């Protein structure tokens, strides 16, 4: 890169990094450390192509969006969570209780029909929106909603520990339920 391009990049970073960091914080759900990493990756990628970029801010924003989507996809397969301060000791509680719940949930999932199980997995384990689930299954959104409703009611009846909230009830935090060793649509990442 020519010296003028390098200077333009430095000026861009100095002028726009605060606004871009604010966007990155919003994209990461308030995690400033992840936002800083996300912005750093976006700026590194932009720097490599700086000479050919016509609209720098739009280009960097697009990189931020795409990188965050990639992080969402990878996060499904990672059990790691970043925290600003490490805990002094292991989390309290009975580790076996989570195992019992997972076993009960697996047994209950096997008792659902194929369509019900597919809707539950796509909606709650894959976290896909109703419209995308409907498109994947080739049915109306209303069918997805009613199937999800009936499926959750059946799961609550089969596994009362799930509580009134379904898969994210008082007795089943998302962290416990999603560690079911389910590998959706092949292994990525």
mmCIF file of C-alpha atoms in Angstrom:
data_model
loop_
_atom_site.group_PDB
_atom_site.id
_atom_site.type_symbol
_atom_site.label_atom_id
_atom_site.label_comp_id
_atom_site.label_asym_id
_atom_site.label_seq_id
_atom_site.Cartn_x
_atom_site.Cartn_y
_atom_site.Cartn_z
ATOM 1 C CA UNK A 1 0.000 0.000 0.000
ATOM 2 C CA UNK A 2 1.241 3.471 -0.843
ATOM 3 C CA UNK A 3 2.036 5.914 1.927
ATOM 4 C CA UNK A 4 -0.993 8.045 1.000
ATOM 5 C CA UNK A 5 -3.283 4.997 1.311
ATOM 6 C CA UNK A 6 -1.766 4.176 4.680
ATOM 7 C CA UNK A 7 -2.360 7.747 5.869
ATOM 8 C CA UNK A 8 -5.958 7.688 4.561
ATOM 9 C CA UNK A 9 -6.585 4.451 6.455
ATOM 10 C CA UNK A 10 -5.145 5.880 9.680
ATOM 11 C CA UNK A 11 -7.308 8.987 9.273
ATOM 12 C CA UNK A 12 -10.401 6.852 8.644
ATOM 13 C CA UNK A 13 -9.731 4.784 11.771
ATOM 14 C CA UNK A 14 -9.149 7.917 13.856
ATOM 15 C CA UNK A 15 -12.367 9.544 12.608
ATOM 16 C CA UNK A 16 -14.765 6.573 12.519
ATOM 17 C CA UNK A 17 -13.513 3.977 15.025
ATOM 18 C CA UNK A 18 -15.751 5.224 17.869
ATOM 19 C CA UNK A 19 -18.924 4.940 15.784
ATOM 20 C CA UNK A 20 -17.839 1.592 14.383
ATOM 21 C CA UNK A 21 -17.056 0.295 17.880
ATOM 22 C CA UNK A 22 -20.528 1.396 19.018
ATOM 23 C CA UNK A 23 -22.008 -0.630 16.147
ATOM 24 C CA UNK A 24 -19.836 -3.616 17.037
ATOM 25 C CA UNK A 25 -20.976 -3.432 20.684
ATOM 26 C CA UNK A 26 -24.599 -3.518 19.527
ATOM 27 C CA UNK A 27 -23.896 -6.447 17.206
ATOM 28 C CA UNK A 28 -22.248 -8.434 19.992
ATOM 29 C CA UNK A 29 -25.049 -7.820 22.451
ATOM 30 C CA UNK A 30 -23.098 -5.450 24.676
ATOM 31 C CA UNK A 31 -19.928 -7.537 24.985
ATOM 32 C CA UNK A 32 -17.247 -4.869 24.639
ATOM 33 C CA UNK A 33 -14.387 -7.363 24.463
ATOM 34 C CA UNK A 34 -16.010 -9.281 21.612
ATOM 35 C CA UNK A 35 -16.881 -5.959 19.939
ATOM 36 C CA UNK A 36 -13.257 -4.828 20.044
ATOM 37 C CA UNK A 37 -12.180 -8.143 18.513
ATOM 38 C CA UNK A 38 -14.879 -7.873 15.856
ATOM 39 C CA UNK A 39 -13.847 -4.322 14.916
ATOM 40 C CA UNK A 40 -10.172 -5.246 14.838
ATOM 41 C CA UNK A 41 -10.851 -8.114 12.429
ATOM 42 C CA UNK A 42 -12.989 -5.854 10.221
ATOM 43 C CA UNK A 43 -10.313 -3.160 10.095
ATOM 44 C CA UNK A 44 -7.595 -5.710 9.301
ATOM 45 C CA UNK A 45 -9.647 -7.050 6.412
ATOM 46 C CA UNK A 46 -10.364 -3.545 5.140
ATOM 47 C CA UNK A 47 -6.706 -2.539 5.369
ATOM 48 C CA UNK A 48 -5.722 -5.339 3.016
ATOM 49 C CA UNK A 49 -8.065 -4.011 0.305
ATOM 50 C CA UNK A 50 -7.953 -0.313 1.166
ATOM 51 C CA UNK A 51 -6.733 0.843 -2.263
ATOM 52 C CA UNK A 52 -9.779 -0.679 -4.021
ATOM 53 C CA UNK A 53 -12.478 0.400 -1.559
ATOM 54 C CA UNK A 54 -14.765 3.158 -2.839
ATOM 55 C CA UNK A 55 -16.982 3.604 0.257
ATOM 56 C CA UNK A 56 -14.829 2.728 3.287
ATOM 57 C CA UNK A 57 -17.461 3.016 6.014
ATOM 58 C CA UNK A 58 -20.034 0.933 4.153
ATOM 59 C CA UNK A 59 -17.359 -1.650 3.401
ATOM 60 C CA UNK A 60 -16.228 -1.917 7.035
ATOM 61 C CA UNK A 61 -19.837 -2.090 8.256
ATOM 62 C CA UNK A 62 -20.511 -4.939 5.829
ATOM 63 C CA UNK A 63 -17.465 -6.795 7.182
ATOM 64 C CA UNK A 64 -18.740 -6.249 10.743
ATOM 65 C CA UNK A 65 -22.148 -7.701 9.870
ATOM 66 C CA UNK A 66 -20.712 -10.723 8.097
ATOM 67 C CA UNK A 67 -18.135 -11.434 10.782
ATOM 68 C CA UNK A 68 -20.825 -11.328 13.462
ATOM 69 C CA UNK A 69 -22.980 -13.782 11.509
ATOM 70 C CA UNK A 70 -19.959 -16.088 11.279
ATOM 71 C CA UNK A 71 -19.517 -15.808 15.053
ATOM 72 C CA UNK A 72 -23.173 -16.765 15.599
ATOM 73 C CA UNK A 73 -22.703 -19.819 13.452
ATOM 74 C CA UNK A 74 -19.541 -20.834 15.272
ATOM 75 C CA UNK A 75 -21.005 -20.119 18.721
ATOM 76 C CA UNK A 76 -23.543 -22.905 18.259
ATOM 77 C CA UNK A 77 -20.705 -25.371 18.457
ATOM 78 C CA UNK A 78 -18.682 -23.717 21.221
ATOM 79 C CA UNK A 79 -19.371 -24.106 24.902
ATOM 80 C CA UNK A 80 -16.985 -21.235 25.716
ATOM 81 C CA UNK A 81 -18.219 -17.904 27.025
ATOM 82 C CA UNK A 82 -16.047 -14.839 27.474
ATOM 83 C CA UNK A 83 -16.358 -12.975 30.752
ATOM 84 C CA UNK A 84 -14.513 -9.880 31.954
ATOM 85 C CA UNK A 85 -13.544 -11.463 35.301
ATOM 86 C CA UNK A 86 -12.860 -15.161 35.841
ATOM 87 C CA UNK A 87 -14.771 -16.804 38.722
ATOM 88 C CA UNK A 88 -12.784 -17.756 41.812
ATOM 89 C CA UNK A 89 -14.220 -21.258 41.981
ATOM 90 C CA UNK A 90 -16.313 -23.682 40.033
ATOM 91 C CA UNK A 91 -20.013 -22.991 39.701
ATOM 92 C CA UNK A 92 -22.097 -24.315 42.537
ATOM 93 C CA UNK A 93 -24.836 -26.836 42.036
ATOM 94 C CA UNK A 94 -25.328 -30.436 41.121
ATOM 95 C CA UNK A 95 -23.748 -31.213 37.744
ATOM 96 C CA UNK A 96 -25.752 -34.447 37.617
ATOM 97 C CA UNK A 97 -29.068 -32.571 37.614
ATOM 98 C CA UNK A 98 -28.291 -31.158 34.170
ATOM 99 C CA UNK A 99 -27.452 -34.643 32.899
ATOM 100 C CA UNK A 100 -30.760 -36.031 34.123
ATOM 101 C CA UNK A 101 -32.622 -33.231 32.411
ATOM 102 C CA UNK A 102 -30.756 -33.795 29.122
ATOM 103 C CA UNK A 103 -31.503 -37.512 29.227
ATOM 104 C CA UNK A 104 -35.180 -36.848 29.934
ATOM 105 C CA UNK A 105 -35.319 -34.261 27.154
ATOM 106 C CA UNK A 106 -33.715 -36.657 24.653
ATOM 107 C CA UNK A 107 -36.256 -39.333 25.553
ATOM 108 C CA UNK A 108 -39.105 -36.839 25.177
ATOM 109 C CA UNK A 109 -37.777 -35.605 21.815
ATOM 110 C CA UNK A 110 -37.770 -39.183 20.520
ATOM 111 C CA UNK A 111 -41.467 -39.456 21.423
ATOM 112 C CA UNK A 112 -42.401 -36.483 19.232
ATOM 113 C CA UNK A 113 -43.431 -37.066 15.625
ATOM 114 C CA UNK A 114 -40.796 -36.391 12.964
ATOM 115 C CA UNK A 115 -42.452 -33.114 12.000
ATOM 116 C CA UNK A 116 -42.759 -31.975 15.626
ATOM 117 C CA UNK A 117 -39.144 -32.901 16.373
ATOM 118 C CA UNK A 118 -37.955 -31.121 13.232
ATOM 119 C CA UNK A 119 -39.821 -27.928 14.116
ATOM 120 C CA UNK A 120 -38.512 -27.983 17.702
ATOM 121 C CA UNK A 121 -34.929 -28.539 16.593
ATOM 122 C CA UNK A 122 -35.023 -25.874 13.887
ATOM 123 C CA UNK A 123 -36.840 -23.286 16.022
ATOM 124 C CA UNK A 124 -35.207 -23.770 19.421
ATOM 125 C CA UNK A 125 -31.880 -25.526 18.927
ATOM 126 C CA UNK A 126 -30.959 -23.933 15.596
ATOM 127 C CA UNK A 127 -32.742 -20.695 16.611
ATOM 128 C CA UNK A 128 -34.170 -20.129 13.139
ATOM 129 C CA UNK A 129 -37.063 -17.710 12.656
ATOM 130 C CA UNK A 130 -40.509 -19.134 11.901
ATOM 131 C CA UNK A 131 -40.408 -17.924 8.304
ATOM 132 C CA UNK A 132 -37.136 -19.710 7.597
ATOM 133 C CA UNK A 133 -38.391 -22.913 9.222
ATOM 134 C CA UNK A 134 -41.546 -22.702 7.097
ATOM 135 C CA UNK A 135 -39.462 -22.248 3.938
ATOM 136 C CA UNK A 136 -37.228 -25.196 4.833
ATOM 137 C CA UNK A 137 -40.205 -27.462 5.539
ATOM 138 C CA UNK A 138 -42.308 -26.176 2.647
ATOM 139 C CA UNK A 139 -45.316 -25.254 4.785
ATOM 140 C CA UNK A 140 -47.055 -22.058 5.943
ATOM 141 C CA UNK A 141 -45.738 -20.083 8.928
ATOM 142 C CA UNK A 142 -48.996 -20.803 10.773
ATOM 143 C CA UNK A 143 -48.279 -24.524 10.540
ATOM 144 C CA UNK A 144 -44.846 -23.978 12.075
ATOM 145 C CA UNK A 145 -46.384 -21.936 14.920
ATOM 146 C CA UNK A 146 -49.105 -24.462 15.697
ATOM 147 C CA UNK A 147 -46.700 -27.404 15.438
ATOM 148 C CA UNK A 148 -44.219 -25.674 17.763
ATOM 149 C CA UNK A 149 -47.009 -24.903 20.234
ATOM 150 C CA UNK A 150 -48.259 -28.508 20.281
ATOM 151 C CA UNK A 151 -44.710 -29.865 20.439
ATOM 152 C CA UNK A 152 -43.774 -27.714 23.430
ATOM 153 C CA UNK A 153 -47.006 -28.687 25.205
ATOM 154 C CA UNK A 154 -46.167 -32.356 24.678
ATOM 155 C CA UNK A 155 -42.573 -31.837 25.869
ATOM 156 C CA UNK A 156 -43.835 -30.047 29.003
ATOM 157 C CA UNK A 157 -46.169 -32.965 29.707
ATOM 158 C CA UNK A 158 -43.381 -35.517 29.177
ATOM 159 C CA UNK A 159 -40.703 -33.549 31.064
ATOM 160 C CA UNK A 160 -42.350 -31.388 33.766
ATOM 161 C CA UNK A 161 -38.915 -30.105 34.838
ATOM 162 C CA UNK A 162 -38.924 -27.899 31.737
ATOM 163 C CA UNK A 163 -41.456 -25.651 33.405
ATOM 164 C CA UNK A 164 -44.051 -23.372 31.818
ATOM 165 C CA UNK A 165 -41.512 -21.655 29.558
ATOM 166 C CA UNK A 166 -40.797 -24.845 27.568
ATOM 167 C CA UNK A 167 -37.189 -25.385 26.558
ATOM 168 C CA UNK A 168 -36.081 -22.288 28.446
ATOM 169 C CA UNK A 169 -38.013 -22.888 31.646
ATOM 170 C CA UNK A 170 -36.959 -22.342 35.212
ATOM 171 C CA UNK A 171 -35.641 -25.879 35.509
ATOM 172 C CA UNK A 172 -33.827 -25.844 32.164
ATOM 173 C CA UNK A 173 -31.454 -22.991 31.488
ATOM 174 C CA UNK A 174 -30.513 -22.674 27.830
ATOM 175 C CA UNK A 175 -26.888 -23.532 28.637
ATOM 176 C CA UNK A 176 -27.920 -26.925 30.042
ATOM 177 C CA UNK A 177 -30.463 -27.855 27.416
ATOM 178 C CA UNK A 178 -28.354 -26.927 24.398
ATOM 179 C CA UNK A 179 -25.475 -29.160 25.472
ATOM 180 C CA UNK A 180 -27.298 -32.170 24.070
ATOM 181 C CA UNK A 181 -24.543 -33.227 21.675
ATOM 182 C CA UNK A 182 -26.878 -32.440 18.785
ATOM 183 C CA UNK A 183 -24.922 -31.600 15.638
ATOM 184 C CA UNK A 184 -27.242 -29.697 13.277
ATOM 185 C CA UNK A 185 -26.796 -29.999 9.517
ATOM 186 C CA UNK A 186 -23.263 -31.389 9.762
ATOM 187 C CA UNK A 187 -20.290 -30.036 11.628
ATOM 188 C CA UNK A 188 -19.190 -26.523 10.720
ATOM 189 C CA UNK A 189 -16.289 -24.486 11.842
#
